[in-house]
PDB file of C-alpha atoms in Angstrom:
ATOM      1  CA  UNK Z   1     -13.359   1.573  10.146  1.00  0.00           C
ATOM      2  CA  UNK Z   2     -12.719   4.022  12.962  1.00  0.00           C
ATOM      3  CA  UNK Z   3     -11.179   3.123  16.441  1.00  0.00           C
ATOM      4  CA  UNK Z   4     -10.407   4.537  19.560  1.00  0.00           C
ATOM      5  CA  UNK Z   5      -7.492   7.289  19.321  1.00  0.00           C
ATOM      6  CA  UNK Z   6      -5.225   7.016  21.820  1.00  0.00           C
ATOM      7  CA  UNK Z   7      -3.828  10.317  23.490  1.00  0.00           C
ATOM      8  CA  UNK Z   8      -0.312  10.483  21.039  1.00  0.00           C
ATOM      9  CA  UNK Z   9      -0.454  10.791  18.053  1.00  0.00           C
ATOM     10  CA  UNK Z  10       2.887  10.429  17.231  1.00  0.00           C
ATOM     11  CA  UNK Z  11       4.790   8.238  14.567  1.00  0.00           C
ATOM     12  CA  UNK Z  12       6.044   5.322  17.044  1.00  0.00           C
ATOM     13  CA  UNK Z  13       1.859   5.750  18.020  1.00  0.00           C
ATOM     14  CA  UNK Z  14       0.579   5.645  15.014  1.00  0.00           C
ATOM     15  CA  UNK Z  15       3.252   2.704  13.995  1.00  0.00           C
ATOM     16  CA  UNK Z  16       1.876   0.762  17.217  1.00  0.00           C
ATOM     17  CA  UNK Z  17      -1.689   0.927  16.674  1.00  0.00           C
ATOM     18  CA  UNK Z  18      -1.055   0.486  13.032  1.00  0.00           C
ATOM     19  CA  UNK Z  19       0.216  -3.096  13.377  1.00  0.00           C
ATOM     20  CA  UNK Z  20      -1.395  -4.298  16.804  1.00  0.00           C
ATOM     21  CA  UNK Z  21      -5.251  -3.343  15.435  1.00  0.00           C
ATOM     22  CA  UNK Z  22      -5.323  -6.918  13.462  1.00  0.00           C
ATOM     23  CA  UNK Z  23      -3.821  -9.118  16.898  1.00  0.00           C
ATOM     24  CA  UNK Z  24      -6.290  -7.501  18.783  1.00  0.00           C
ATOM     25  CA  UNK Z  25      -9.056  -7.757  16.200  1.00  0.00           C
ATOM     26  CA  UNK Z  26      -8.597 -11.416  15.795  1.00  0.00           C
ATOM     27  CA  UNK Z  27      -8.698 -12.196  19.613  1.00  0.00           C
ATOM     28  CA  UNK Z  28     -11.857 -10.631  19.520  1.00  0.00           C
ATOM     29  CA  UNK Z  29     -13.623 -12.362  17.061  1.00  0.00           C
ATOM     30  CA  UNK Z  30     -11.560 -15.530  17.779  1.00  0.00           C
ATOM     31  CA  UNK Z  31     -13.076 -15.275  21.364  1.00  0.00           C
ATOM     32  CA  UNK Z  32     -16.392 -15.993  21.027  1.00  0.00           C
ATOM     33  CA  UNK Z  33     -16.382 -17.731  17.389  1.00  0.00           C
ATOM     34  CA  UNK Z  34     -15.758 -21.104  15.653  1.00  0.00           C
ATOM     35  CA  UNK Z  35     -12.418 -21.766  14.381  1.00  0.00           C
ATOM     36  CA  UNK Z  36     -11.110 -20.223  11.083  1.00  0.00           C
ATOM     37  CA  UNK Z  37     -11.958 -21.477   8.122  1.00  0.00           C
ATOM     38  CA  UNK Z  38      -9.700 -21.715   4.797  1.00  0.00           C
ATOM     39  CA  UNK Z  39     -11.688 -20.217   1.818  1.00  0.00           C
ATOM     40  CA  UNK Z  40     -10.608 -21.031  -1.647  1.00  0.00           C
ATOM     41  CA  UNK Z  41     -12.326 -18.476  -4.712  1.00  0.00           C
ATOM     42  CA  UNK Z  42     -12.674 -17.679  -8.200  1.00  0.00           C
ATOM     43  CA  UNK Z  43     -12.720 -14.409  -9.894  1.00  0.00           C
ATOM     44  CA  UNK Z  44     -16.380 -15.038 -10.624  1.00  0.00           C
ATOM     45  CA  UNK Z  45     -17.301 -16.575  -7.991  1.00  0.00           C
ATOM     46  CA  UNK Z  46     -16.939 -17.526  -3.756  1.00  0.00           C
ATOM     47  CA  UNK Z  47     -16.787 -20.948  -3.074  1.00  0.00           C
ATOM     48  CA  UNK Z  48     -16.177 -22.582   0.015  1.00  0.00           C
ATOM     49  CA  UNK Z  49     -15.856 -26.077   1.939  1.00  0.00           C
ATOM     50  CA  UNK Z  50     -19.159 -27.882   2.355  1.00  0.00           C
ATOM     51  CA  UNK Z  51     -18.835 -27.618   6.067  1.00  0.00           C
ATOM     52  CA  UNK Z  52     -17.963 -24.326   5.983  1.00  0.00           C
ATOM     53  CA  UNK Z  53     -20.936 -23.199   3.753  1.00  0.00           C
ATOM     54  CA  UNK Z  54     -23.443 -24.564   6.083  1.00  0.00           C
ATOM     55  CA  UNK Z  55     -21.730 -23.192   9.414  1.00  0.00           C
ATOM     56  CA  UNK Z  56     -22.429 -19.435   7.424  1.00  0.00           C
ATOM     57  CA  UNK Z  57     -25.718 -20.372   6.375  1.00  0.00           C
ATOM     58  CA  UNK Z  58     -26.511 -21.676   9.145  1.00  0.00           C
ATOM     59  CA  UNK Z  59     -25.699 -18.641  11.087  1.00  0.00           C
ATOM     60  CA  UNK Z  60     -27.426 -16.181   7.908  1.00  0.00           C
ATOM     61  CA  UNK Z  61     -30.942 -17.956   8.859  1.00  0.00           C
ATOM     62  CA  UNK Z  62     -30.588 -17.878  12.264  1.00  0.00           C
ATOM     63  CA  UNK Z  63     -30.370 -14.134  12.310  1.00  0.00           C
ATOM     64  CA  UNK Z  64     -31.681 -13.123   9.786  1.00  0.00           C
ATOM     65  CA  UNK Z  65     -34.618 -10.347  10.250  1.00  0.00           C
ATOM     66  CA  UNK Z  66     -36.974  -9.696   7.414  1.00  0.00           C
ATOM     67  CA  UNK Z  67     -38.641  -6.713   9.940  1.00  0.00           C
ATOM     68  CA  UNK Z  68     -37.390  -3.253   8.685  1.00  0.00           C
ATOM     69  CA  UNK Z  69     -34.151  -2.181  10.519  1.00  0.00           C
ATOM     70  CA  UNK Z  70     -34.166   1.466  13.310  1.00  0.00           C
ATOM     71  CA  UNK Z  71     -31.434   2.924  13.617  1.00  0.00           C
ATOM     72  CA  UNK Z  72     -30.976   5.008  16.716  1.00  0.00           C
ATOM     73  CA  UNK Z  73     -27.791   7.698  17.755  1.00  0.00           C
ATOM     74  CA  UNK Z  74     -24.920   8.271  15.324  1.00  0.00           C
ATOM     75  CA  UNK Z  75     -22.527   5.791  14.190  1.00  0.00           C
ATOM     76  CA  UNK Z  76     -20.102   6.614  16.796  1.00  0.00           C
ATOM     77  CA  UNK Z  77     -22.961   6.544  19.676  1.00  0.00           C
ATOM     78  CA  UNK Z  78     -25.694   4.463  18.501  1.00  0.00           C
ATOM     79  CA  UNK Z  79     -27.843   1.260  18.085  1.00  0.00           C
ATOM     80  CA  UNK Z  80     -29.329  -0.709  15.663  1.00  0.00           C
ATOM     81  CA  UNK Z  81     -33.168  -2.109  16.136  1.00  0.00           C
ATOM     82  CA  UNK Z  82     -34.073  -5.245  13.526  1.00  0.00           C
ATOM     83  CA  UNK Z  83     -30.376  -5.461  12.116  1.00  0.00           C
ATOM     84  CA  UNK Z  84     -30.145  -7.332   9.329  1.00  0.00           C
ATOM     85  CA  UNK Z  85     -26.849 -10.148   8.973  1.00  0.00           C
ATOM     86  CA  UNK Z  86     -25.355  -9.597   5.034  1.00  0.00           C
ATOM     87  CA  UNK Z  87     -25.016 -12.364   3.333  1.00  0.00           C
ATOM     88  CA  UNK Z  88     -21.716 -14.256   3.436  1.00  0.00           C
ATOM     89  CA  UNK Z  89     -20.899 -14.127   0.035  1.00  0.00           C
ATOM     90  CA  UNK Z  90     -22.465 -13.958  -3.789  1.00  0.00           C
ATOM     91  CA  UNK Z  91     -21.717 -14.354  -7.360  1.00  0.00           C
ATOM     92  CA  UNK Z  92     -19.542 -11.151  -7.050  1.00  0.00           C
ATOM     93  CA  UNK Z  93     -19.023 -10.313  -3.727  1.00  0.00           C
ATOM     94  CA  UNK Z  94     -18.016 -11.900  -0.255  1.00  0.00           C
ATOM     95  CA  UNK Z  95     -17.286 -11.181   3.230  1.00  0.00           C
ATOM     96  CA  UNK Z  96     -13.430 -11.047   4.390  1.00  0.00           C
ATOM     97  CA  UNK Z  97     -13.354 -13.451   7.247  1.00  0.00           C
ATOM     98  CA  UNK Z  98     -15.129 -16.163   8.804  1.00  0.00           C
ATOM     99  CA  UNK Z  99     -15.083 -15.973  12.061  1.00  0.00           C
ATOM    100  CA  UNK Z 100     -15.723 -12.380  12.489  1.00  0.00           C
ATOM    101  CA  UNK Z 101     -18.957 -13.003  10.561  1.00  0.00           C
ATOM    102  CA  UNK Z 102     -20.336 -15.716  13.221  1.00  0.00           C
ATOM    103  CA  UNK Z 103     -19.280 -13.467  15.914  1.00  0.00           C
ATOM    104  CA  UNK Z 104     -21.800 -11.460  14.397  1.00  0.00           C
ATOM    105  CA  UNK Z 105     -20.157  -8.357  13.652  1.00  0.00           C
ATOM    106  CA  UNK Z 106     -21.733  -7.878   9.893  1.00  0.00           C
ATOM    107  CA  UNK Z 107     -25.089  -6.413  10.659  1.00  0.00           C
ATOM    108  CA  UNK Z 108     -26.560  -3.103   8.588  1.00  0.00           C
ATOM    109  CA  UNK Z 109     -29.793  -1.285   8.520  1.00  0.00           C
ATOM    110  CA  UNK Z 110     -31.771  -3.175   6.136  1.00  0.00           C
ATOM    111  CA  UNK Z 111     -32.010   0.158   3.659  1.00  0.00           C
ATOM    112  CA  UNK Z 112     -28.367  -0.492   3.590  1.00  0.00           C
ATOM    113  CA  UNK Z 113     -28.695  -3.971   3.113  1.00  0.00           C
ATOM    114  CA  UNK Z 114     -30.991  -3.670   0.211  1.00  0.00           C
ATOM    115  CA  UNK Z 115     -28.061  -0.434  -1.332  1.00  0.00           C
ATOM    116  CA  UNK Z 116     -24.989  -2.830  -0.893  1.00  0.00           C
ATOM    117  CA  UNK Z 117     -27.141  -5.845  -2.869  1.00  0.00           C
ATOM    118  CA  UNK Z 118     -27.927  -3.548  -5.720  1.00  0.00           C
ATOM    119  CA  UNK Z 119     -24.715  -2.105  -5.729  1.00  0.00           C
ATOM    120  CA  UNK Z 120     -22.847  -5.718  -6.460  1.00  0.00           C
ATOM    121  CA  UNK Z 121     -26.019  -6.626  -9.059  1.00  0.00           C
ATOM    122  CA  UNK Z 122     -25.138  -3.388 -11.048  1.00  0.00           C
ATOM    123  CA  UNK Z 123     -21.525  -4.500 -10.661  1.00  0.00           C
ATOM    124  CA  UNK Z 124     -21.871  -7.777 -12.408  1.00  0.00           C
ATOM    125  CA  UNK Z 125     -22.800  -5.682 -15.630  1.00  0.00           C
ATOM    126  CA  UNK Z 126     -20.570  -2.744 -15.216  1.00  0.00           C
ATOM    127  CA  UNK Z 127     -17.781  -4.833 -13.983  1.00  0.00           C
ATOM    128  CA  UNK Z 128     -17.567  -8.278 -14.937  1.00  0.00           C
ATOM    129  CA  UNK Z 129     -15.728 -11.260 -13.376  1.00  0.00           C
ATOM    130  CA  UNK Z 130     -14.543  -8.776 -10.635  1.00  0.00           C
ATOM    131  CA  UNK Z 131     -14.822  -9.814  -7.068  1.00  0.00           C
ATOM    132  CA  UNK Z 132     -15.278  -7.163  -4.757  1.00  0.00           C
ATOM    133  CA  UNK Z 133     -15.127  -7.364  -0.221  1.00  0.00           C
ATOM    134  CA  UNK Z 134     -16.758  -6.551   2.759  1.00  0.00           C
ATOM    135  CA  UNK Z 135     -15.213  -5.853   5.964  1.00  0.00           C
ATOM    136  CA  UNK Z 136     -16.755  -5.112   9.088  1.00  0.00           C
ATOM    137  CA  UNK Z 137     -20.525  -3.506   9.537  1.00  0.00           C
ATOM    138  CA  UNK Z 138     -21.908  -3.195  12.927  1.00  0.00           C
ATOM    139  CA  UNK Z 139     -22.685  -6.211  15.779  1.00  0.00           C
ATOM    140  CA  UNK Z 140     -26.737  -7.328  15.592  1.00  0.00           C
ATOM    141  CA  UNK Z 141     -27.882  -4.490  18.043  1.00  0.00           C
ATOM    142  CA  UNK Z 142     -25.469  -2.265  17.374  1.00  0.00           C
ATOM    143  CA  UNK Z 143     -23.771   0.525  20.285  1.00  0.00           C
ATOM    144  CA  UNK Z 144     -19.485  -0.411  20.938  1.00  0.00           C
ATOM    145  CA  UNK Z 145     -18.189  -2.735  18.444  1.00  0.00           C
ATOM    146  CA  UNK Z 146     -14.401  -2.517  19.384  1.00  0.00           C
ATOM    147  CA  UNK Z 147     -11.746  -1.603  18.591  1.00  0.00           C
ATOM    148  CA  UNK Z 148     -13.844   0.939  16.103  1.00  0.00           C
ATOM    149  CA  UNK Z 149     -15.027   3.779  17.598  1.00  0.00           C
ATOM    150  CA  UNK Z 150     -18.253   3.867  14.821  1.00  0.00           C
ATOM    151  CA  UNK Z 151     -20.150   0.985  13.208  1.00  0.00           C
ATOM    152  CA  UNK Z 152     -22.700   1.497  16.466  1.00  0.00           C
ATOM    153  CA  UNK Z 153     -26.198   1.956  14.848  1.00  0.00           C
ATOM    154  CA  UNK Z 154     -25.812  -0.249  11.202  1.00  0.00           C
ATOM    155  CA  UNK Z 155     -25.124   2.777   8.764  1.00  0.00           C
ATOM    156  CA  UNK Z 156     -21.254   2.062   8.532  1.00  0.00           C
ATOM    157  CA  UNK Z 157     -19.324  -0.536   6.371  1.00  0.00           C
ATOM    158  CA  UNK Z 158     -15.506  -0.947   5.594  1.00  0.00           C
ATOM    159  CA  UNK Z 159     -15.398  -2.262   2.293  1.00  0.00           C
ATOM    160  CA  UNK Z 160     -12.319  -3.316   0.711  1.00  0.00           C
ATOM    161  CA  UNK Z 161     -10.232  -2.202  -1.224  1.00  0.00           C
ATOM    162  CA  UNK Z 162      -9.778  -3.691  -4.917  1.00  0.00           C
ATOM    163  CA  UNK Z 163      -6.497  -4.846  -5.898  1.00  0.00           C
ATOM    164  CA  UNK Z 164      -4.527  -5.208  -9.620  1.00  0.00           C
ATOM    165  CA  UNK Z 165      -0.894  -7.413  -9.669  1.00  0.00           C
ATOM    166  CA  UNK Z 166       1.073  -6.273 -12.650  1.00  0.00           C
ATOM    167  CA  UNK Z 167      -1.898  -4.602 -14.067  1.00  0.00           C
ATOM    168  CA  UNK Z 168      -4.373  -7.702 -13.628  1.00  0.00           C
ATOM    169  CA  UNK Z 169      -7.563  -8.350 -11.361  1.00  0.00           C
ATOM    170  CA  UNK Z 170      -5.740  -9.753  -8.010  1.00  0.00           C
ATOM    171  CA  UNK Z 171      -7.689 -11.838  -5.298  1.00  0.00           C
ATOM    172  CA  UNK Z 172      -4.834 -13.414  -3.391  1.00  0.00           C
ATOM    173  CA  UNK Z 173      -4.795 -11.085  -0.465  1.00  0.00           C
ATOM    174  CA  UNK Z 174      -8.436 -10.520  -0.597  1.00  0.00           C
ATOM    175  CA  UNK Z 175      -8.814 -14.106   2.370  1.00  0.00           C
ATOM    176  CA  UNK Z 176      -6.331 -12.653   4.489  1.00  0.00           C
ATOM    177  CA  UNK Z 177      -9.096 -11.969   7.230  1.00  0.00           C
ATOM    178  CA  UNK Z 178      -8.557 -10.003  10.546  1.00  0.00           C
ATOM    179  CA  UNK Z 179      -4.642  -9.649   8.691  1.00  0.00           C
ATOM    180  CA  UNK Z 180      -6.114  -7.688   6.003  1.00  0.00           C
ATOM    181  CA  UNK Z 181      -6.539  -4.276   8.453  1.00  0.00           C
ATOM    182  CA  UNK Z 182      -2.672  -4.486   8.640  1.00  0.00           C
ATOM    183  CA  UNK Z 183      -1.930  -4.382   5.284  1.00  0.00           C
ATOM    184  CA  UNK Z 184       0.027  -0.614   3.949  1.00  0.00           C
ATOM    185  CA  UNK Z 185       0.485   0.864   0.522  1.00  0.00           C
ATOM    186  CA  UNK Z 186       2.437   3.492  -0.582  1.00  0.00           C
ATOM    187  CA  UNK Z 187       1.806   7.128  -1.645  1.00  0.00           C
ATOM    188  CA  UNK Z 188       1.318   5.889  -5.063  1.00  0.00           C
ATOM    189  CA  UNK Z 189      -1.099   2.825  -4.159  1.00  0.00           C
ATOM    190  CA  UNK Z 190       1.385   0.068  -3.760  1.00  0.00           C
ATOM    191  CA  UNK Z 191       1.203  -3.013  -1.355  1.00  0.00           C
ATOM    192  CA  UNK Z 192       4.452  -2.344   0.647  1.00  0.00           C
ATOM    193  CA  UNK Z 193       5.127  -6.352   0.948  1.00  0.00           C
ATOM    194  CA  UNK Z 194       5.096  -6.688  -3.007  1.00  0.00           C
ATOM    195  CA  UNK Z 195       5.313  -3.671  -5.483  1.00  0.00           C
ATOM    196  CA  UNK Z 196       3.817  -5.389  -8.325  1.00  0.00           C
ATOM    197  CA  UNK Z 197       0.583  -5.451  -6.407  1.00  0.00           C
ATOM    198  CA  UNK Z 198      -1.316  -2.342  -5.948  1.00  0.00           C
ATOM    199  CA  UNK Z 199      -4.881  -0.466  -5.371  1.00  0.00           C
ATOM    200  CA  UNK Z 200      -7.092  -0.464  -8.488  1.00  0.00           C
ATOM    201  CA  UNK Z 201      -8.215   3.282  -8.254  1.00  0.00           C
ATOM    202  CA  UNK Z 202     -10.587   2.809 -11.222  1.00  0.00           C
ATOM    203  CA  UNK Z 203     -13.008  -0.182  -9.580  1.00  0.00           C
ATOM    204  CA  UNK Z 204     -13.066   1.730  -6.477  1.00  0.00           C
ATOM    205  CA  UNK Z 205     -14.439   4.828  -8.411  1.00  0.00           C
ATOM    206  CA  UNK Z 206     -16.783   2.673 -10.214  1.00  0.00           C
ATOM    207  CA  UNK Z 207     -18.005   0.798  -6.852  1.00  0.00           C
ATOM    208  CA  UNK Z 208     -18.493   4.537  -4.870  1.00  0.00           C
ATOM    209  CA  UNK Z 209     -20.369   5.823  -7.800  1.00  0.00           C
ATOM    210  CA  UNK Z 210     -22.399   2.610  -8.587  1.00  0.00           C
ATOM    211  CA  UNK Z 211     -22.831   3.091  -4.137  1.00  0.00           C
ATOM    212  CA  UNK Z 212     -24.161   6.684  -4.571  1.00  0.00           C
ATOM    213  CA  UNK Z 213     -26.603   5.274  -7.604  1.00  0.00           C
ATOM    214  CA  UNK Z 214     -28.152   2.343  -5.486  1.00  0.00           C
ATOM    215  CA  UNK Z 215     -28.500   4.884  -1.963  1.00  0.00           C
ATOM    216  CA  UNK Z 216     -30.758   7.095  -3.943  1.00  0.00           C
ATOM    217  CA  UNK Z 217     -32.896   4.337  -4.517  1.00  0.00           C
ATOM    218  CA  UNK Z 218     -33.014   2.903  -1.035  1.00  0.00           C
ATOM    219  CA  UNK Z 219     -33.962   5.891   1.173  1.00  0.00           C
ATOM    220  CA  UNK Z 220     -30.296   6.676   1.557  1.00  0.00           C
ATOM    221  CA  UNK Z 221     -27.190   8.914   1.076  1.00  0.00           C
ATOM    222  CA  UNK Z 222     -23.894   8.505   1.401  1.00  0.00           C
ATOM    223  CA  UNK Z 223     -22.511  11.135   4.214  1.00  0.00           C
ATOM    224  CA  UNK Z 224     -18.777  10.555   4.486  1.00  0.00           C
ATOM    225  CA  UNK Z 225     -15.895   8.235   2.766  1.00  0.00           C
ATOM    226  CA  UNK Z 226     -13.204   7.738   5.273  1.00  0.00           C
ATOM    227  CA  UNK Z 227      -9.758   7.007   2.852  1.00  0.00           C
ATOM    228  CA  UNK Z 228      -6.407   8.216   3.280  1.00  0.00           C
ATOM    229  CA  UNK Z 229      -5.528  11.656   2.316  1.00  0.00           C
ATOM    230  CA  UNK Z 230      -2.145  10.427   0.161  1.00  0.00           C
ATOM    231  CA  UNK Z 231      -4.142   8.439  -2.260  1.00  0.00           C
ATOM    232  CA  UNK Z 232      -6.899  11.095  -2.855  1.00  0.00           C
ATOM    233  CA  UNK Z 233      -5.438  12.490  -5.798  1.00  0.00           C
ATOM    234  CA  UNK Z 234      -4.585   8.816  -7.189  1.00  0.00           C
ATOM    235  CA  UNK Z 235      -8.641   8.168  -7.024  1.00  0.00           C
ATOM    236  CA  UNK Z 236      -9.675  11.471  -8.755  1.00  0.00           C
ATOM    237  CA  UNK Z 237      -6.969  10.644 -11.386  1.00  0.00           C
ATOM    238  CA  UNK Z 238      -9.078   7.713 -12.921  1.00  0.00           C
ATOM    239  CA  UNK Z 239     -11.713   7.956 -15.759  1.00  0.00           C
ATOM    240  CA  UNK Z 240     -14.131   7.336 -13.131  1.00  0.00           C
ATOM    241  CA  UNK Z 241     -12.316   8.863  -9.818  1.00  0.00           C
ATOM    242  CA  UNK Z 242     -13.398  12.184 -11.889  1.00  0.00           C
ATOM    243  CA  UNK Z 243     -16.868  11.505 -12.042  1.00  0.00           C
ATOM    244  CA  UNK Z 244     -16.727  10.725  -8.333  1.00  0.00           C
ATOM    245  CA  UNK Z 245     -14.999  14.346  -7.379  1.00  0.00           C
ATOM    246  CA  UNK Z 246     -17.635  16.180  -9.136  1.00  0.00           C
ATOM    247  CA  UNK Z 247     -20.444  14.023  -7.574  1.00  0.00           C
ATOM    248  CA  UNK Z 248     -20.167  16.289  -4.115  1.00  0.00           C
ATOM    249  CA  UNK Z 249     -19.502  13.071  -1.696  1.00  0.00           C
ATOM    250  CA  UNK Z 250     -17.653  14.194   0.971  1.00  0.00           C
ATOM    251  CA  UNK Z 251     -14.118  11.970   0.889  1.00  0.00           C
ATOM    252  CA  UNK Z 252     -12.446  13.363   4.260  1.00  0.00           C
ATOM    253  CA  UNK Z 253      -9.622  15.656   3.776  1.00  0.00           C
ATOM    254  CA  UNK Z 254      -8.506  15.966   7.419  1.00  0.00           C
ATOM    255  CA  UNK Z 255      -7.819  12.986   9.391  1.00  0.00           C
ATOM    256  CA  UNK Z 256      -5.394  12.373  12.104  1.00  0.00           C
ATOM    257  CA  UNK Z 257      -2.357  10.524  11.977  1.00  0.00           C
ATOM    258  CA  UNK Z 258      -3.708   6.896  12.789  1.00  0.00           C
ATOM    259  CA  UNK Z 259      -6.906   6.912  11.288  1.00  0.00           C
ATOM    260  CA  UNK Z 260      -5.499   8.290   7.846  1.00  0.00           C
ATOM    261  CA  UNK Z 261      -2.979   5.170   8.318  1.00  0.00           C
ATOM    262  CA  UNK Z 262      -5.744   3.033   8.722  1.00  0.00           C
ATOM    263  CA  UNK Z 263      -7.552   3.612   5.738  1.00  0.00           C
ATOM    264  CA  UNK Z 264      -5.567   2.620   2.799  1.00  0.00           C
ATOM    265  CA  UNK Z 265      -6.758  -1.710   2.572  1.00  0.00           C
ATOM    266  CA  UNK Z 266     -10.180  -0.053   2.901  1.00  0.00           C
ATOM    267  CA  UNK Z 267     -12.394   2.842   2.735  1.00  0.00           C
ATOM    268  CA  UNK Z 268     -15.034   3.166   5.019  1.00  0.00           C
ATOM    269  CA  UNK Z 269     -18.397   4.266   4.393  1.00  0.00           C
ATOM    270  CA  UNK Z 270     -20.974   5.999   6.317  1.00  0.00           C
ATOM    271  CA  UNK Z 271     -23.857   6.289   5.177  1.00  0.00           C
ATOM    272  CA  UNK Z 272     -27.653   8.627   6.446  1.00  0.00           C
ATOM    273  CA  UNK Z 273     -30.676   7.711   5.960  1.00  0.00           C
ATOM    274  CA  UNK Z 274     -32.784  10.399   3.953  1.00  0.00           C
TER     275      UNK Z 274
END
């Protein structure tokens, strides 16, 4: 996820932006969408209210477009031709909140459809009873999608971060929806609202190298991993975060002030089609 920089950068900026991003993201979504919907999960599985099961699927076959997906432009000037909606939620993954997926804001090309949906199937082996998230992807035609400033032509997803509390698989946070984007962690990876919760470096290895795996055999690669420069050095640290260094994705290394605050509940990926 990348939005709009405004002309400071300062801290009281950066601080601003930082903790306004998830009011303004939820009046968008909450403009133009059906009311929120409480989600209740397991670590193996999503489940959901009957009512709010069929509102999702309701909305997946309405949109959904079997026709092979164009993208046009970049991801920060761009649009998407034949998007196709991701599914809501499966055995081991699901989307982060309701009612920015029936405003429509979780379409991808369908190569990257087809990337993510292998990814999570290789994930079920690799990494058992772990539930993983997906945050926003791009709006049905792509172009502006604010407040990001990319996600425009289907080829960008923020996916979130996995967690650990005292050492153990933690879901709690993961149904916080358009509140999740305001979440911050320390240098080290800790939630700054509760200690004993922090980032679980390892999964996120295993998910960007499981990512890299499943792109190779969908016609894609990954181009960039937008995460914040602090917690770098935390990733590489892992059995797997050292497998990811030497794999040659680019993880940025230079971001401004906001944006590298912005990226620590979630790591955004964009990916190029070969």
């Amino acid at each position: 996820m990348m939005i709009e920089q405004p002309a400071c950068n300062n801290n009281n900026s950066t601080f601003f932006m930082k903790h306004t991003f998830p009011l303004v993201f939820l009046l968008l979504v909450t403009a133009c969408s059906e009311p929120a919907i409480s989600i209740s999960q397991t670590q193996t599985d999503v489940t959901e209210p009957e009512d709010s099961l069929s509102i999702v699927e309701k909305h997946y076959k309405e949109f959904n477009d079997s026709v092979k997906s164009i993208s046009k432009g970049t991801v920060s000037n761009g649009s998407l031709e034949h998007g196709q909606l991701f599914p809501f939620s499966g055995k081991n993954y699901h989307y982060f909140d309701t009612n920015s997926y029936l405003a429509s804001r979780c379409f991808v090309h369908s190569n990257v459809k087809s990337c993510v949906l292998d990814t999570y199937e290789k994930l079920e082996k690799t990494a058992p009873n772990r539930l993983f998230g997906i945050m926003e992807c791009s709006n049905e035609h792509g172009g502006k999608i604010a407040p990001h400033r990319t996600h425009q032509n289907g080829l960008s997803i923020d996916f979130m971060t996995p967690l650990l509390k005292n050492g153990q698989p933690y879901t709690d946070l993961d149904f916080a929806g358009a509140q999740h984007y305001l979440m911050n962690f320390d240098a080290n990876g800790r939630y700054e609202d509760d200690p004993t919760v922090s980032i679980d470096f390892e999964l996120m290895a295993q998910h960007l190298l499981t990512l890299i795996e499943s792109a190779r055999t969908n016609g894609l690669t990954i181009e960039k991993v937008i995460w914040k420069m602090e917690l770098r050095d935390e990733l590489f640290a892992t059995e797997s975060g050292k497998k990811l260094q030497q794999s040659g994705v680019y993880i940025t290394t230079n971001l401004t002030p906001l944006i590298n605050a912005l990226h620590d509940d979630h790591y955004h990926v964009d990916f190029k089609l070969k």
